[in-house]
JSON list of C-alpha atoms in Angstrom, two decimals:
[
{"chain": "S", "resi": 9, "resn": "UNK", "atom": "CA", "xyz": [-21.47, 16.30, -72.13]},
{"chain": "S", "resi": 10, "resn": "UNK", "atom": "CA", "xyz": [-24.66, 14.37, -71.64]},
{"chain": "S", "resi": 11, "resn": "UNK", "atom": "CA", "xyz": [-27.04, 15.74, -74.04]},
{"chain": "S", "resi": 12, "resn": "UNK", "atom": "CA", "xyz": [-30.82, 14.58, -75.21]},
{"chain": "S", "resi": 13, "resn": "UNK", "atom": "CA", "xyz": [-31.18, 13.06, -77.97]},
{"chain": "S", "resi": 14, "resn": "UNK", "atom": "CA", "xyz": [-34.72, 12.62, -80.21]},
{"chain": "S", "resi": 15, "resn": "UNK", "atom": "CA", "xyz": [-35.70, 9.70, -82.91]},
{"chain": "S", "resi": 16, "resn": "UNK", "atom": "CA", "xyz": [-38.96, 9.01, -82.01]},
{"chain": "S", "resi": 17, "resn": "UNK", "atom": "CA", "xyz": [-38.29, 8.87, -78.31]},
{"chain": "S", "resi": 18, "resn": "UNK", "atom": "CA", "xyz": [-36.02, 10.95, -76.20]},
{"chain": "S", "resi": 19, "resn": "UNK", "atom": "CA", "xyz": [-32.76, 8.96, -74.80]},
{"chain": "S", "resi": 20, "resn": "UNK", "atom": "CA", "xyz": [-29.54, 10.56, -73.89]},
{"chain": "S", "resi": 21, "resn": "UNK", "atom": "CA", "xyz": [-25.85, 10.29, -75.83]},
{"chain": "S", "resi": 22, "resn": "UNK", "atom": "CA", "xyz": [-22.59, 11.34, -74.94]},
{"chain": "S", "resi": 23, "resn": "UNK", "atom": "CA", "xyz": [-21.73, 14.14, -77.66]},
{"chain": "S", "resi": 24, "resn": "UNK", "atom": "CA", "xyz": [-18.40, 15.37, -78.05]},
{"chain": "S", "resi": 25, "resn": "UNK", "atom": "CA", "xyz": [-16.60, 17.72, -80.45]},
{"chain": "S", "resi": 26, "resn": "UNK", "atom": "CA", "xyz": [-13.90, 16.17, -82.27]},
{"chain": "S", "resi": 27, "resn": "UNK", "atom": "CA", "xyz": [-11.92, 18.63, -84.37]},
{"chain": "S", "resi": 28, "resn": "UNK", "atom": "CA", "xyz": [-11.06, 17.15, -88.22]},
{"chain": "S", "resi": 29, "resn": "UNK", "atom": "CA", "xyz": [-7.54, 18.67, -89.30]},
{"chain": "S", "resi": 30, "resn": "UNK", "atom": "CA", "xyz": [-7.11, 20.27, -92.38]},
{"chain": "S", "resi": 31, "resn": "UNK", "atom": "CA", "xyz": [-5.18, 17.62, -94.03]},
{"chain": "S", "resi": 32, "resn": "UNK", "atom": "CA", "xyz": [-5.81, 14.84, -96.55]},
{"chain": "S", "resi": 33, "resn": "UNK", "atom": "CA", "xyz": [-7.90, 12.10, -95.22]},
{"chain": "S", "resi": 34, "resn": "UNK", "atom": "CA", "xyz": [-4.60, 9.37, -95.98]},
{"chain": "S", "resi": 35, "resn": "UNK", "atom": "CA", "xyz": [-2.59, 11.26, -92.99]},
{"chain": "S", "resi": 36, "resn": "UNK", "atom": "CA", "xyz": [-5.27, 11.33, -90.71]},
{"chain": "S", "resi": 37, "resn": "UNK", "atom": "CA", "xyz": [-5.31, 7.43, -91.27]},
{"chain": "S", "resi": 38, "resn": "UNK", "atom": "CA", "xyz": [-2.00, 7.18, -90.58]},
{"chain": "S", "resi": 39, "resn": "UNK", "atom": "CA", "xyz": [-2.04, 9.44, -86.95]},
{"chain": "S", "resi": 40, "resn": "UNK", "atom": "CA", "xyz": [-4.16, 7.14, -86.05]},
{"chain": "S", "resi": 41, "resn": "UNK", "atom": "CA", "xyz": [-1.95, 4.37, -85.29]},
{"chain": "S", "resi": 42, "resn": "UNK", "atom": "CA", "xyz": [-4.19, 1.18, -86.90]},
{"chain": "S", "resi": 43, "resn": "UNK", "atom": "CA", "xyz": [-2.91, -2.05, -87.06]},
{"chain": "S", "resi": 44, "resn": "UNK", "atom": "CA", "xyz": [-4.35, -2.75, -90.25]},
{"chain": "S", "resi": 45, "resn": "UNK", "atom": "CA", "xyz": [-6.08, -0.36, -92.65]},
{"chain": "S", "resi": 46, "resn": "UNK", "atom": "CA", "xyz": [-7.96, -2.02, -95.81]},
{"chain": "S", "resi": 47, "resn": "UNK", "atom": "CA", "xyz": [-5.90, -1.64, -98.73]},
{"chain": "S", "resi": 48, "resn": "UNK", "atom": "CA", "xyz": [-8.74, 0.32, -100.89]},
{"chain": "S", "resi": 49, "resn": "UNK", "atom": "CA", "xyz": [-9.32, 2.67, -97.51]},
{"chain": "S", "resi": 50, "resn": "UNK", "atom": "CA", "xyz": [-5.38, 2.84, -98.31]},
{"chain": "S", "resi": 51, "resn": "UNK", "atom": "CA", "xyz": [-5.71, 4.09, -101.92]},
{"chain": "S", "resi": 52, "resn": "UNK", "atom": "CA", "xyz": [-9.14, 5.93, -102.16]},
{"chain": "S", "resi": 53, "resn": "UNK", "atom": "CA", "xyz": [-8.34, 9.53, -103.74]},
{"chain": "S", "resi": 54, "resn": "UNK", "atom": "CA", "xyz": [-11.96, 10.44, -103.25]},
{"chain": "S", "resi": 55, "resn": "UNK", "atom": "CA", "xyz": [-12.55, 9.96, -99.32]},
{"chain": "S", "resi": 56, "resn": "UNK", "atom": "CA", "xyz": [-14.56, 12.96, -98.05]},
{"chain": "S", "resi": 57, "resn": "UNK", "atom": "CA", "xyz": [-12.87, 15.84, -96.68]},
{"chain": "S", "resi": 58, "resn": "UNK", "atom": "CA", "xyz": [-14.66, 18.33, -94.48]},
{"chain": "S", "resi": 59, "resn": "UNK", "atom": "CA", "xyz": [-12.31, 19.75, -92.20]},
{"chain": "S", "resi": 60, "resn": "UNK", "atom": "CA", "xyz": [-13.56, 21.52, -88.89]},
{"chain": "S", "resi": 61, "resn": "UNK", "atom": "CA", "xyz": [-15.05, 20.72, -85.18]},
{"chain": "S", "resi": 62, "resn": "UNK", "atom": "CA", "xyz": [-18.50, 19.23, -84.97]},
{"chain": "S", "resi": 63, "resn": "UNK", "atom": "CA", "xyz": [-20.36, 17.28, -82.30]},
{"chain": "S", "resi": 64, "resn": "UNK", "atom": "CA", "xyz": [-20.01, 13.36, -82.68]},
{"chain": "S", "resi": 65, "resn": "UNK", "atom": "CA", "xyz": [-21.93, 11.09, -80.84]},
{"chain": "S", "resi": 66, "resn": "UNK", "atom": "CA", "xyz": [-21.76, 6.78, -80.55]},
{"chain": "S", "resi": 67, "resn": "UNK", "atom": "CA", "xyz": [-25.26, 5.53, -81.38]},
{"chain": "S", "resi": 68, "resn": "UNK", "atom": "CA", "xyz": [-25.72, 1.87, -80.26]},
{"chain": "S", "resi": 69, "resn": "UNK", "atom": "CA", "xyz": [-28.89, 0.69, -80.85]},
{"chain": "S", "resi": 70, "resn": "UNK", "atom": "CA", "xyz": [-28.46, -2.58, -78.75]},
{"chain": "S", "resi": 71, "resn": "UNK", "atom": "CA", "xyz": [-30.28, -5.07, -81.68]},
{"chain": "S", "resi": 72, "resn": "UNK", "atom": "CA", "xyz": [-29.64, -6.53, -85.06]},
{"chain": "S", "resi": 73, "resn": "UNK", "atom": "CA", "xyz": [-29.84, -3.50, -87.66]},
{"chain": "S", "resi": 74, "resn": "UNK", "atom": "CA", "xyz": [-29.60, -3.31, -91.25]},
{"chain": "S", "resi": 75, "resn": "UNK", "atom": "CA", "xyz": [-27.95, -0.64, -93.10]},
{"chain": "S", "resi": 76, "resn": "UNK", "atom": "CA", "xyz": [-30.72, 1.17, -93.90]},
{"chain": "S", "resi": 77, "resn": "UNK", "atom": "CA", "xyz": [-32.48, 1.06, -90.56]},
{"chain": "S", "resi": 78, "resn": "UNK", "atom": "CA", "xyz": [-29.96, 2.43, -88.65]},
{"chain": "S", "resi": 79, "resn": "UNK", "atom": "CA", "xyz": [-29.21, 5.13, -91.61]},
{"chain": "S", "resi": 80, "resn": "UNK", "atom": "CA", "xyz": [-32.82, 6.14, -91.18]},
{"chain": "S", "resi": 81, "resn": "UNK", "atom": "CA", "xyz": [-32.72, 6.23, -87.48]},
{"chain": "S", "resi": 82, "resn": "UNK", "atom": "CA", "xyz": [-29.45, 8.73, -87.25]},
{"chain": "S", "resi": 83, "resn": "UNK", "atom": "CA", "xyz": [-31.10, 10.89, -89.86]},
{"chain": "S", "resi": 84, "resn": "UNK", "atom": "CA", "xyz": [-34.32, 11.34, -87.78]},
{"chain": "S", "resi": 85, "resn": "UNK", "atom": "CA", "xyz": [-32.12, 12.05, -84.66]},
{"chain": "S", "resi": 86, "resn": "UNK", "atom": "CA", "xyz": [-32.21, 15.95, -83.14]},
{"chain": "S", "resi": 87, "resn": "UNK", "atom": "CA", "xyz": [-30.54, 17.59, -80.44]},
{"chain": "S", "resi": 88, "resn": "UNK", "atom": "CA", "xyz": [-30.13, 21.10, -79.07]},
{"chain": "S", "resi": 89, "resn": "UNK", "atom": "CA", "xyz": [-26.76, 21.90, -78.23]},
{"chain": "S", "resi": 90, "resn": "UNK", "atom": "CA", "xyz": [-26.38, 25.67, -76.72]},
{"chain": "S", "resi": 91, "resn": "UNK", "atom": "CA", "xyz": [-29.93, 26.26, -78.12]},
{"chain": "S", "resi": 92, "resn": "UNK", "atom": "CA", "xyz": [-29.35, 25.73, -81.55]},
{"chain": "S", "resi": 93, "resn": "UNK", "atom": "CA", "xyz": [-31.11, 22.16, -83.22]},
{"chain": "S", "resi": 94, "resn": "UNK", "atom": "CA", "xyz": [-28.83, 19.63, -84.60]},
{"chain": "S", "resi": 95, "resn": "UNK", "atom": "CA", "xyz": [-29.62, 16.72, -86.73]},
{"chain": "S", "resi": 96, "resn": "UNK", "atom": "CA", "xyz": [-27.87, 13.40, -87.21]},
{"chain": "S", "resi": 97, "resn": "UNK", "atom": "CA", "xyz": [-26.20, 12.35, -90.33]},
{"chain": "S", "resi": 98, "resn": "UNK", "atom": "CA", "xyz": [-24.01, 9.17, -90.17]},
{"chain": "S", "resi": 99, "resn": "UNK", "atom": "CA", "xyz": [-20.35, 9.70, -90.12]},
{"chain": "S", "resi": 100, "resn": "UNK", "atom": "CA", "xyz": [-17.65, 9.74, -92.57]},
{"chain": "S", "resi": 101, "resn": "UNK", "atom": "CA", "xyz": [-13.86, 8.00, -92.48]},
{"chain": "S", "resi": 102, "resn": "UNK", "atom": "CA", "xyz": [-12.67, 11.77, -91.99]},
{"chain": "S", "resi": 103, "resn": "UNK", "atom": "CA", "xyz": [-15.42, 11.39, -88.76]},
{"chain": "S", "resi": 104, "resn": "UNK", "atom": "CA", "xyz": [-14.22, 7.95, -87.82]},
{"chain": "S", "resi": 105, "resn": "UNK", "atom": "CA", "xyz": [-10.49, 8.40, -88.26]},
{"chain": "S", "resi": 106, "resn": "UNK", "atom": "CA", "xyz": [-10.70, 12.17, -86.29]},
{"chain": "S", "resi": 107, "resn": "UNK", "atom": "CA", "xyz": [-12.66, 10.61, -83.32]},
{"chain": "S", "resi": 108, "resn": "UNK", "atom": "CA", "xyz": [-10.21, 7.49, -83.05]},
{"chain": "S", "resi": 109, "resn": "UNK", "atom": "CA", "xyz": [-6.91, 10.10, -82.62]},
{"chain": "S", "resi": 110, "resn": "UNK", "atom": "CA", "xyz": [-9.20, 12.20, -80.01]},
{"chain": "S", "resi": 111, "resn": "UNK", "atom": "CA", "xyz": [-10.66, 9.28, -77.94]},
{"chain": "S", "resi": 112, "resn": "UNK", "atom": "CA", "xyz": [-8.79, 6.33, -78.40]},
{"chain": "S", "resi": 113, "resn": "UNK", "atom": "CA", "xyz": [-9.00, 5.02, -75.04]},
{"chain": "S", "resi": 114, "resn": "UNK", "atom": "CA", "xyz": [-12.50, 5.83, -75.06]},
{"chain": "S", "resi": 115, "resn": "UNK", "atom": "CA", "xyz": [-13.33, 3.25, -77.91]},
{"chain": "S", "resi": 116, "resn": "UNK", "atom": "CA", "xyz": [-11.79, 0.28, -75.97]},
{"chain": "S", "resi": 117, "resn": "UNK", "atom": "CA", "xyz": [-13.97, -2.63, -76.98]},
{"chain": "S", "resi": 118, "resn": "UNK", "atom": "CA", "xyz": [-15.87, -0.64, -79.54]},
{"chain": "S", "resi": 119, "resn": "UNK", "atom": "CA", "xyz": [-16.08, -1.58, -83.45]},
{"chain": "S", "resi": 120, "resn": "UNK", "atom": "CA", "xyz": [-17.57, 1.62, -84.79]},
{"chain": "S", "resi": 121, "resn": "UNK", "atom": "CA", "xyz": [-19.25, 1.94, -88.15]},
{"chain": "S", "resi": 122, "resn": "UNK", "atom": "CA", "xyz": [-18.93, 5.06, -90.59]},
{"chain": "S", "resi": 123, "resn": "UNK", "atom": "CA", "xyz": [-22.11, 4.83, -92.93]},
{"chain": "S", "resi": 124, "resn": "UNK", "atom": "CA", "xyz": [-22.30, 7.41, -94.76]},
{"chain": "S", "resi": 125, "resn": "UNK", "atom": "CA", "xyz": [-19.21, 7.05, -96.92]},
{"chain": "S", "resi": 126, "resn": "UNK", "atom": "CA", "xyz": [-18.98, 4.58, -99.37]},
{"chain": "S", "resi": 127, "resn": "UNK", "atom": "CA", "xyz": [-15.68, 2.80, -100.77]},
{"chain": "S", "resi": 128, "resn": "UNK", "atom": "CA", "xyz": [-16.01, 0.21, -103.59]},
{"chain": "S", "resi": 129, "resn": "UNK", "atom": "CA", "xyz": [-14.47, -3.46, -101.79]},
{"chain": "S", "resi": 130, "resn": "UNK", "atom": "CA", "xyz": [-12.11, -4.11, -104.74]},
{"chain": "S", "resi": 131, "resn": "UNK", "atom": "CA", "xyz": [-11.21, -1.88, -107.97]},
{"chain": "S", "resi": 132, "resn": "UNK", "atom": "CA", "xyz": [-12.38, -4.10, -110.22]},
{"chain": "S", "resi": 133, "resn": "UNK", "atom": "CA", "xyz": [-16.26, -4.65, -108.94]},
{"chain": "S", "resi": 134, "resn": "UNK", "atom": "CA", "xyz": [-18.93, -2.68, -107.77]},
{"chain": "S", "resi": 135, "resn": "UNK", "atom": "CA", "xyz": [-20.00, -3.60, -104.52]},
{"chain": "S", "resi": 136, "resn": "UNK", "atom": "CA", "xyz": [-20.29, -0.93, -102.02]},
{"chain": "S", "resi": 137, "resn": "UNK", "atom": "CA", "xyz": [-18.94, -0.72, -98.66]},
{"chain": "S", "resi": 138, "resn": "UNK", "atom": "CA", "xyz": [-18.31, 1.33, -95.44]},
{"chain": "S", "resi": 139, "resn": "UNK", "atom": "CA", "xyz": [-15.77, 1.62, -93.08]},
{"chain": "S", "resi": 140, "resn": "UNK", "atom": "CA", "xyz": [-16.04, 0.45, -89.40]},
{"chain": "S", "resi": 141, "resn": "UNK", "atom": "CA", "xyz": [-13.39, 0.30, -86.68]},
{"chain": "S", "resi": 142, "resn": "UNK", "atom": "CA", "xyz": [-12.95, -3.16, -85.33]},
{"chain": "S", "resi": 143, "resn": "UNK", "atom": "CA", "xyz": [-11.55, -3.75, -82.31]},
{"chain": "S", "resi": 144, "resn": "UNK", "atom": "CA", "xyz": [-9.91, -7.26, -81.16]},
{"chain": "S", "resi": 145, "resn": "UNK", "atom": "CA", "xyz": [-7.94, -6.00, -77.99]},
{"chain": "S", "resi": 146, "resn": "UNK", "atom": "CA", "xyz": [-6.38, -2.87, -76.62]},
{"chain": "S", "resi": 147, "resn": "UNK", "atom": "CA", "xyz": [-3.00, -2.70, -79.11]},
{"chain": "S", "resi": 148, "resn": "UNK", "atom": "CA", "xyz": [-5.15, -3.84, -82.02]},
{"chain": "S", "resi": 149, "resn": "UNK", "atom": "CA", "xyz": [-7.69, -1.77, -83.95]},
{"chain": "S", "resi": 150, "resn": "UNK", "atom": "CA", "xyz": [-8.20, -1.74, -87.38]},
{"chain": "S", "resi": 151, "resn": "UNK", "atom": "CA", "xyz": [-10.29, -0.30, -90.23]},
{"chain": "S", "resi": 152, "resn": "UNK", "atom": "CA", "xyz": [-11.93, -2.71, -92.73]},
{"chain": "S", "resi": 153, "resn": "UNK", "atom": "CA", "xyz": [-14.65, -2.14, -95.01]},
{"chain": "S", "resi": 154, "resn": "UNK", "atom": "CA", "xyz": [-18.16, -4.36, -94.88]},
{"chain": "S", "resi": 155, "resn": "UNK", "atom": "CA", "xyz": [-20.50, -4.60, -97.27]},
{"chain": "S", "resi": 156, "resn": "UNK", "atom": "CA", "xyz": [-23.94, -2.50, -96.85]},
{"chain": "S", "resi": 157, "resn": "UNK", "atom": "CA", "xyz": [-25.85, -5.65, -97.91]},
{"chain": "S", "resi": 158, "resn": "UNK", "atom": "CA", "xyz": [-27.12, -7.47, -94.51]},
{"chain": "S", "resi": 159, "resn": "UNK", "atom": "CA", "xyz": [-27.35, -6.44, -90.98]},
{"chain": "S", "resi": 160, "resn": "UNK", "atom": "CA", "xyz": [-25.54, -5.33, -88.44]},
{"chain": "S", "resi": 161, "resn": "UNK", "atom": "CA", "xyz": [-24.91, -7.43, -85.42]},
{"chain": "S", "resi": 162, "resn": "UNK", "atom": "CA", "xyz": [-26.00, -6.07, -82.17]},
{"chain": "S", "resi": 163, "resn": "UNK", "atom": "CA", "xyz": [-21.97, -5.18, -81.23]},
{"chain": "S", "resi": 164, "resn": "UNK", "atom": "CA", "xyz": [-21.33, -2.09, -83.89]},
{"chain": "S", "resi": 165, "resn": "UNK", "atom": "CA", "xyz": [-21.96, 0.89, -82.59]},
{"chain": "S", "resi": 166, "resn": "UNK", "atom": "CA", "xyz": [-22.70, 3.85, -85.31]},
{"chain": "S", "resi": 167, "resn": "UNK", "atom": "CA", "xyz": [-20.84, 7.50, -85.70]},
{"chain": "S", "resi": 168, "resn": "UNK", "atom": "CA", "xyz": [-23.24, 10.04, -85.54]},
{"chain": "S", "resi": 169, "resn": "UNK", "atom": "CA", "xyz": [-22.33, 13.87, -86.29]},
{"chain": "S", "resi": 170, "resn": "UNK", "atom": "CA", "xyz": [-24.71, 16.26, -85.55]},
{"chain": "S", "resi": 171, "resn": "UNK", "atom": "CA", "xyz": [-24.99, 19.21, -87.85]},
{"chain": "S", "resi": 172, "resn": "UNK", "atom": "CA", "xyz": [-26.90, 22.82, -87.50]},
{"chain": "S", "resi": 173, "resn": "UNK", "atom": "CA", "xyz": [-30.50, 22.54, -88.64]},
{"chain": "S", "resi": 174, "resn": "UNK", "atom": "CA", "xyz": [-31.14, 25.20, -91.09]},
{"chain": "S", "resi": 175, "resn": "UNK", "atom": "CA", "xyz": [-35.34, 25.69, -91.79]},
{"chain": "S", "resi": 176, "resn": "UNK", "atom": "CA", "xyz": [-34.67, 25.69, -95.12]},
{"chain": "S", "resi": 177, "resn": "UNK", "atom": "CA", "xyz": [-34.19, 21.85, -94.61]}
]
């Protein structure tokens, strides 16, 4: 469904509901059929887990975008869905992952960035990453991690999953 969307301006997204299974995060993963997964995607025990159905949306802002723009700009998004506000919060590998087994042929051409989970690059440093789903032709889609330091080039696209506003917020 074609819904409108607010940042600062009003522009419309295609929100969907996926629905995230109540199972571990590592067999989601798998049902998803990628080519590659990184190896410390692979072995993370600590990957989010928030099962249910929520309303995703892609969020491409068309430019160069650093980590922390675009993390600002899904927060500040809002949407009414069945009269009820939503806001944005950037998506998780649980997000990613559930949204890849629902709309596969949807993301044909798509690498698709998870921000809001992070996922050390090797076990023995510190440097942060996040998960995005590159694409390189229809068989072939994988999930790698990138470092938050830097931009974005203007092909990622972001996950965005909208969540009730409560007024306490």
């Amino acid at each position: 469904m074609k819904s409108l969307v607010t940042i600062v301006n009003t522009f419309e997204m295609d929100i969907v509901s996926i629905n995230v299974f109540d199972r571990p995060v590592q067999s989601l993963i798998d049902s998803a059929g990628y080519k590659y997964v990184n190896e410390n995607i692979k072995c993370s025990k600590i990957l989010i887990h928030k099962p249910g159905i929520r309303p995703v949306a892609i969020w491409h802002p068309n430019r160069i975008i650093s980590t922390e723009g675009a993390n600002k700009a899904i927060k500040l998004m809002t949407t009414v869905i069945d009269g009820e506000t939503y806001k944005g919060r950037p998506g998780t590998i649980e997000d990613l992952v559930s949204y890849e087994i629902e709309f596969f042929e949807e993301l044909t051409g798509i690498n698709l960035v998870a921000l809001s989970e992070k996922v050390l690059r090797e076990l023995s440093d510190s440097i942060e990453c996040v998960a995005y789903r590159y694409y390189s032709d229809s068989s072939k889609h994988r999930l790698h991690l990138r470092e938050l330091k830097g931009d974005w080039e203007s092909v990622f696209r972001f996950l965005v999953v909208f969540e009730k506003f409560s007024e306490s917020e």
